[in-house]
CSV table of C-alpha atoms in Angstrom, one decimal:
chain,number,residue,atom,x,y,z
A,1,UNK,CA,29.1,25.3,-14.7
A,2,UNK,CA,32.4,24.6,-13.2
A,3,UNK,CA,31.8,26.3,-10.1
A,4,UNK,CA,28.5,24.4,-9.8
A,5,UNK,CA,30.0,21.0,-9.9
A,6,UNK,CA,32.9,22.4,-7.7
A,7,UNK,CA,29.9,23.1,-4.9
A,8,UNK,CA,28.3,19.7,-5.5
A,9,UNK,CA,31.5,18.1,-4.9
A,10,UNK,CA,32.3,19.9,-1.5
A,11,UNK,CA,28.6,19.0,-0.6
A,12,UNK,CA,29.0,15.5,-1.7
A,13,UNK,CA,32.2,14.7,0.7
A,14,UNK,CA,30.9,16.6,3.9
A,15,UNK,CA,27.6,13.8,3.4
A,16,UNK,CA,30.3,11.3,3.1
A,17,UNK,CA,32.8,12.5,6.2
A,18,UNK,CA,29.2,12.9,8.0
A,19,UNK,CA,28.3,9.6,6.8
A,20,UNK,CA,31.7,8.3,8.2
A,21,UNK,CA,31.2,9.8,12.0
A,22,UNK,CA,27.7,8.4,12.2
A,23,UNK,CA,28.4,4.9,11.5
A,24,UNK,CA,31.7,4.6,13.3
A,25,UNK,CA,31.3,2.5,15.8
A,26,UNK,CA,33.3,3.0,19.6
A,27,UNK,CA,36.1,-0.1,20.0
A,28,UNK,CA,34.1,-2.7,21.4
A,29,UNK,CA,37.4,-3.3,24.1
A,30,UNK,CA,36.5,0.5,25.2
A,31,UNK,CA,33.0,0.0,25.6
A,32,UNK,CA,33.6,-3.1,28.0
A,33,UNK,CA,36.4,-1.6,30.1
A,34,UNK,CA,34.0,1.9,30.5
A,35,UNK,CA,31.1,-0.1,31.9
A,36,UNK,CA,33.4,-2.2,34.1
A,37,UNK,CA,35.0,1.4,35.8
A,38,UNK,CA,31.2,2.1,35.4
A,39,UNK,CA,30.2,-0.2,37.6
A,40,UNK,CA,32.8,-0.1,39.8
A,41,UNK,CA,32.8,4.1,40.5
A,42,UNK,CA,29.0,4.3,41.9
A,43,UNK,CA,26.3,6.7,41.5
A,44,UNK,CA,28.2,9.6,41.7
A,45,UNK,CA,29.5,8.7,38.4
A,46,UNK,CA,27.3,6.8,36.9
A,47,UNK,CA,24.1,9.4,37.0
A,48,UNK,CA,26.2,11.4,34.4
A,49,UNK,CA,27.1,8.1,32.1
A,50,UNK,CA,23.9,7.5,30.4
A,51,UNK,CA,23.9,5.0,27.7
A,52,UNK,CA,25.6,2.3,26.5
A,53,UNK,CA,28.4,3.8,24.3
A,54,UNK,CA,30.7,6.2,26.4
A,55,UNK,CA,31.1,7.5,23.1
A,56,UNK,CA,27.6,9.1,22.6
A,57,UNK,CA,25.3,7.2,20.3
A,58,UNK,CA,23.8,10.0,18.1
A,59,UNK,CA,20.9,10.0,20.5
A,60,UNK,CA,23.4,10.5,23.8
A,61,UNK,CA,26.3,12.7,24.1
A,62,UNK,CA,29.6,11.0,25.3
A,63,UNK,CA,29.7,10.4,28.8
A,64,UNK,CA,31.0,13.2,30.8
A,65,UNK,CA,34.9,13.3,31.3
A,66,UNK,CA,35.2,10.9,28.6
A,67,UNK,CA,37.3,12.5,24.9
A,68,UNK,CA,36.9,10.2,21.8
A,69,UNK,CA,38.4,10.3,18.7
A,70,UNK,CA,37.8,8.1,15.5
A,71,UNK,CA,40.7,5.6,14.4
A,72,UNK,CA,39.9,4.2,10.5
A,73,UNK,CA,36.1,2.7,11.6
A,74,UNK,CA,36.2,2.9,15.3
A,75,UNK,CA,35.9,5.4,17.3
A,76,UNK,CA,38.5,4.8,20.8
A,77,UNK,CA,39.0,6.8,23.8
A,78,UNK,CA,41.5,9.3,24.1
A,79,UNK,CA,41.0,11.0,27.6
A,80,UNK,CA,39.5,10.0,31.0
A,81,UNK,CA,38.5,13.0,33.7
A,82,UNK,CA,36.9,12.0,36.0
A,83,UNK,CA,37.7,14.2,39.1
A,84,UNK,CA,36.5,15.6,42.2
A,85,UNK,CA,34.0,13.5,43.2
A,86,UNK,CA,35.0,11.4,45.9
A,87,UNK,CA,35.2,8.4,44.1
A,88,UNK,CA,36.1,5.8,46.9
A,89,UNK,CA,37.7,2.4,46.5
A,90,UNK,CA,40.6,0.9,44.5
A,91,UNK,CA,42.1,2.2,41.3
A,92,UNK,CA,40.1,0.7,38.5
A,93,UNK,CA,41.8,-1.6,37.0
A,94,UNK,CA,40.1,-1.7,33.9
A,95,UNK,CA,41.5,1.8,32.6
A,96,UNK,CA,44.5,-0.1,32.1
A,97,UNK,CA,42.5,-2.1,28.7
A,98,UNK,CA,42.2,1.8,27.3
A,99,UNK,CA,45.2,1.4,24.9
A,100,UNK,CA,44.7,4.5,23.2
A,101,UNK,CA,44.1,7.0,26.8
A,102,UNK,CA,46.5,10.1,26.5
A,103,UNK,CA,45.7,11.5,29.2
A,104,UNK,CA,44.2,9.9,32.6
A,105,UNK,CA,42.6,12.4,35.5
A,106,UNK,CA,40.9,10.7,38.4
A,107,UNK,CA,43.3,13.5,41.0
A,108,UNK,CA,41.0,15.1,44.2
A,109,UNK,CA,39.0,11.1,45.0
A,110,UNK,CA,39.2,8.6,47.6
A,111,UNK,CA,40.9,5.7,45.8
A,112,UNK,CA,42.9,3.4,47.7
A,113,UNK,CA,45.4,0.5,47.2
A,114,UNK,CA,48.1,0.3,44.8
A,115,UNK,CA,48.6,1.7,41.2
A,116,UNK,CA,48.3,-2.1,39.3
A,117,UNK,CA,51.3,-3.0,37.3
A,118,UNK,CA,49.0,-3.5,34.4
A,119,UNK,CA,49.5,0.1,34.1
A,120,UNK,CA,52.5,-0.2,31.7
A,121,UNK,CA,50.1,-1.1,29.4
A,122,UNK,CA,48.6,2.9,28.1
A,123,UNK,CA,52.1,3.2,25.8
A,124,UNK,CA,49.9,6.3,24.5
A,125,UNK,CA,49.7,8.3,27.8
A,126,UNK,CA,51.3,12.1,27.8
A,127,UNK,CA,49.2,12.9,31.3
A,128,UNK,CA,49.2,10.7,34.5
A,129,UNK,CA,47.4,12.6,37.0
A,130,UNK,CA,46.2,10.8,40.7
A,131,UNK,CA,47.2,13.0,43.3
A,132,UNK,CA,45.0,13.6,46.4
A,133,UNK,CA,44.1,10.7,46.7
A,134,UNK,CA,44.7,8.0,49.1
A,135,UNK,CA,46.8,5.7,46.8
A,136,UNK,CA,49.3,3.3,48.5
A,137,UNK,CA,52.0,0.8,48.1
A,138,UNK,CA,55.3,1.3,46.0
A,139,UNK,CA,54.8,2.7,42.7
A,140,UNK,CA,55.4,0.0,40.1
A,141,UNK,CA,58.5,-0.4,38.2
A,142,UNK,CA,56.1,-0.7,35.0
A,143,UNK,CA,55.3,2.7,35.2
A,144,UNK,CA,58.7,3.3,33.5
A,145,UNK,CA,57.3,1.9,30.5
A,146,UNK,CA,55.1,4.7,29.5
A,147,UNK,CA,57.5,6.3,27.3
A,148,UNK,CA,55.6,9.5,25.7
A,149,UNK,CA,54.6,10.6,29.2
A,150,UNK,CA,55.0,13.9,30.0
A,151,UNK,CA,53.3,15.1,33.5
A,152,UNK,CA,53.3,12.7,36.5
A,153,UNK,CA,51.1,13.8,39.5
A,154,UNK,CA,51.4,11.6,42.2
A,155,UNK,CA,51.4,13.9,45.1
A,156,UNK,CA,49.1,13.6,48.1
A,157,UNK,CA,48.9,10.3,48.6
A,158,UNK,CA,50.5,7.4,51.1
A,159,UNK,CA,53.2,5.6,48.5
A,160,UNK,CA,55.9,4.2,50.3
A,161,UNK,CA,59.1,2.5,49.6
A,162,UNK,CA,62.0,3.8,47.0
A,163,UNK,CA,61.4,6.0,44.4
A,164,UNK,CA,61.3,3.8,41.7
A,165,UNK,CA,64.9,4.3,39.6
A,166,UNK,CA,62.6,3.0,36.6
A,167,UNK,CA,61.1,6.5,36.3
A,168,UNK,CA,64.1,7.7,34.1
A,169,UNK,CA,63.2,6.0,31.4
A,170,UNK,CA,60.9,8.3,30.9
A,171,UNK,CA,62.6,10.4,28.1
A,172,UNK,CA,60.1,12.8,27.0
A,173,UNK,CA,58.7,14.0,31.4
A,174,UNK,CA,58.9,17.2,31.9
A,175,UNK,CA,57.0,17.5,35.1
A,176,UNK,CA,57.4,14.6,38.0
A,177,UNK,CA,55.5,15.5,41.1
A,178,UNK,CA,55.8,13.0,44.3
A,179,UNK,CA,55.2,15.7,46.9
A,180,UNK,CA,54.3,14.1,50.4
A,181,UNK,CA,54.2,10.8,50.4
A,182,UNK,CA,55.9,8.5,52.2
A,183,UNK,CA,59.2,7.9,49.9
A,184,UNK,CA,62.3,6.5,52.1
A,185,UNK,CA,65.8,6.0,50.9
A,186,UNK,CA,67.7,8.0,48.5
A,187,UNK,CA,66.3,9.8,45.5
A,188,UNK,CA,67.6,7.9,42.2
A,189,UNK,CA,70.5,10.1,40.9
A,190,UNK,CA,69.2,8.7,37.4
A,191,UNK,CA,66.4,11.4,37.4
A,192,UNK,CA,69.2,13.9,36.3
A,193,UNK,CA,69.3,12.1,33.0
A,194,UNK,CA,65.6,13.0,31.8
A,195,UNK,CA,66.8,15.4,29.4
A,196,UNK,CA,63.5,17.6,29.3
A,197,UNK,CA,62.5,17.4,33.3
A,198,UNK,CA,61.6,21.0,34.1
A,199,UNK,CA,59.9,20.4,37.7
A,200,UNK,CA,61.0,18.1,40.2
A,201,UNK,CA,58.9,17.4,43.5
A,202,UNK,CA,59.7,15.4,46.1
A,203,UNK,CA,59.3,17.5,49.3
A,204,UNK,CA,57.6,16.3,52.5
A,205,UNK,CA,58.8,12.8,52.1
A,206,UNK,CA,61.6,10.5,54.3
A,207,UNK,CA,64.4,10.9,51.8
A,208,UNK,CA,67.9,10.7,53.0
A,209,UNK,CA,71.4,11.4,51.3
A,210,UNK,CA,72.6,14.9,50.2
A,211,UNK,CA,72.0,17.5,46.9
A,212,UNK,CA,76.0,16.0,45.9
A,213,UNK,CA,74.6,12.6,44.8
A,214,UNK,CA,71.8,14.0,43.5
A,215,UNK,CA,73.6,16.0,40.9
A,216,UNK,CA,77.0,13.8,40.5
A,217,UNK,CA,76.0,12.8,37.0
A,218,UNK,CA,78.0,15.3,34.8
A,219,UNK,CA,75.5,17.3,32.6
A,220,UNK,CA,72.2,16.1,34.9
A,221,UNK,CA,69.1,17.9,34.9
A,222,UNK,CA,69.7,20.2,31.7
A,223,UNK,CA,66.3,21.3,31.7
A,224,UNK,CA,65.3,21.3,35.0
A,225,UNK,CA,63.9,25.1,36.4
A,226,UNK,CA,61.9,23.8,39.6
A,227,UNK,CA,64.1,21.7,42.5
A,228,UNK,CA,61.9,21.0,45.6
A,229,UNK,CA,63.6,18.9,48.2
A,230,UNK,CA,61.7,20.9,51.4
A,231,UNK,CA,61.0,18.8,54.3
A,232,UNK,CA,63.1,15.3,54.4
A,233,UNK,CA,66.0,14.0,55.8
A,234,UNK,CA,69.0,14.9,53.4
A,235,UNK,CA,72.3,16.1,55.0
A,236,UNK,CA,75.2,17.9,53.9
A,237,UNK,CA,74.9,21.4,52.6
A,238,UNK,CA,74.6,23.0,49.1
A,239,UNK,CA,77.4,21.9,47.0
A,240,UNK,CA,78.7,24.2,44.2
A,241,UNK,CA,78.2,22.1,41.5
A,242,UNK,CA,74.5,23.4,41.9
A,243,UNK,CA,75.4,26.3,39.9
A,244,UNK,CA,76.0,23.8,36.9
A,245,UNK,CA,72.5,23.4,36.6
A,246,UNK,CA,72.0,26.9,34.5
A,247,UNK,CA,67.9,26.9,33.9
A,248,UNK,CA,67.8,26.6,38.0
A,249,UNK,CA,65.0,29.2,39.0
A,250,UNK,CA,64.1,27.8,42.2
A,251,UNK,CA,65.5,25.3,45.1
């Protein structure tokens, strides 16, 4: 007998967890800002996002390169991939009203223009991938307000101008890539304080200075196993205090 109610109870909340997932309903704000990049991607896109809800809705599967996840009664979206498919014009502007996006893959397109400032605005992100593409501009100081990211991938594309100093407050990066581009000026000694930065990027760009600025700050780069400075303008020569960085693999 007690085993027999034990079962009906374990069948009872798997109705109700099922009962849950069918009648969440996807954020309303993510359902808007997904037909507006939509609309603005073209076919190539679009013939693979059927349906209203990018979500699925029971009927319909999510759309493809889009990860949800259900919040109390909403379902919101966690992930964007959408990659490889020569998605041409600006960046889409309304990815930045996904406030919940993790991680955000549109690398291998054709987008152009800037990255808006507007994107300070996904405090959830852990992945920031664009590269190959052919993004331009400077890279917004706002970007330094995305505090849990983890992997930036900006190489491949045509930003000019400094590399942004704001980029340091970024205390949990581990990976920065800003590999050809066209970066001028110094690169911001305050990179050596990201405390978990394994790989550093910035070859084939117009940087000038020398490895000794880079590296003044005592105990810079404590993490860092991946230095790639290949192809600028820096001077000077390799000063010892390289060998402070200890988890050093490759220069």
């Amino acid at each position: 007998m007690l085993l027999r109610c034990h079962f009906s109870f374990i069948i009872l909340l798997l109705c109700l967890i099922n009962a849950h997932h069918v009648h969440s309903k996807t954020l309303k704000r993510d359902v808007k800002a997904l037909n507006e990049i939509k609309a603005s991607l073209g076919w190539r896109v679009v013939y693979a996002w059927v349906g209203d809800d990018p979500c699925g809705d029971g009927d319909l599967p999510a759309w493809s390169g889009v990860t949800c996840s259900t919040q109390g009664d909403y379902r919101v979206v966690t992930e964007l991939e959408v990659y490889a498919v020569s998605i041409v014009g600006p960046f889409p502007t309304a990815v930045t009203n996904l406030l919940d996006l993790t991680r955000l893959d549109l690398h291998n397109n054709k987008l152009t223009g800037p990255i808006p400032p507007q994107i300070g605005r996904l405090k959830r992100l852990k992945i920031l991938n664009l590269r190959w593409n052919k993004l331009q501009d400077v890279i917004p100081p706002e970007i330094g307000e995305l505090k849990k990211l983890t992997h930036l991938y900006l190489s491949f594309n045509s930003f000019k101008g400094e590399i942004p100093r704001e980029l340091a407050n970024l205390p949990e990066l581990q990976y920065l890539h800003l590999h050809q581009n066209r970066f001028i000026g110094r690169i911001p000694a305050e990179l050596g304080s990201l405390q978990k930065l394994r790989h550093l990027d910035v070859g084939d760009n117009h940087l000038v200075g020398t490895i000794r600025e880079l590296i003044r700050i005592e105990g810079c780069f404590p993490a860092l196993r991946n230095l790639y400075l290949n192809n600028n303008y820096l001077t000077g020569g390799i000063p010892a205090q390289l060998a402070n960085l200890t988890n050093l693999e490759i220069l």
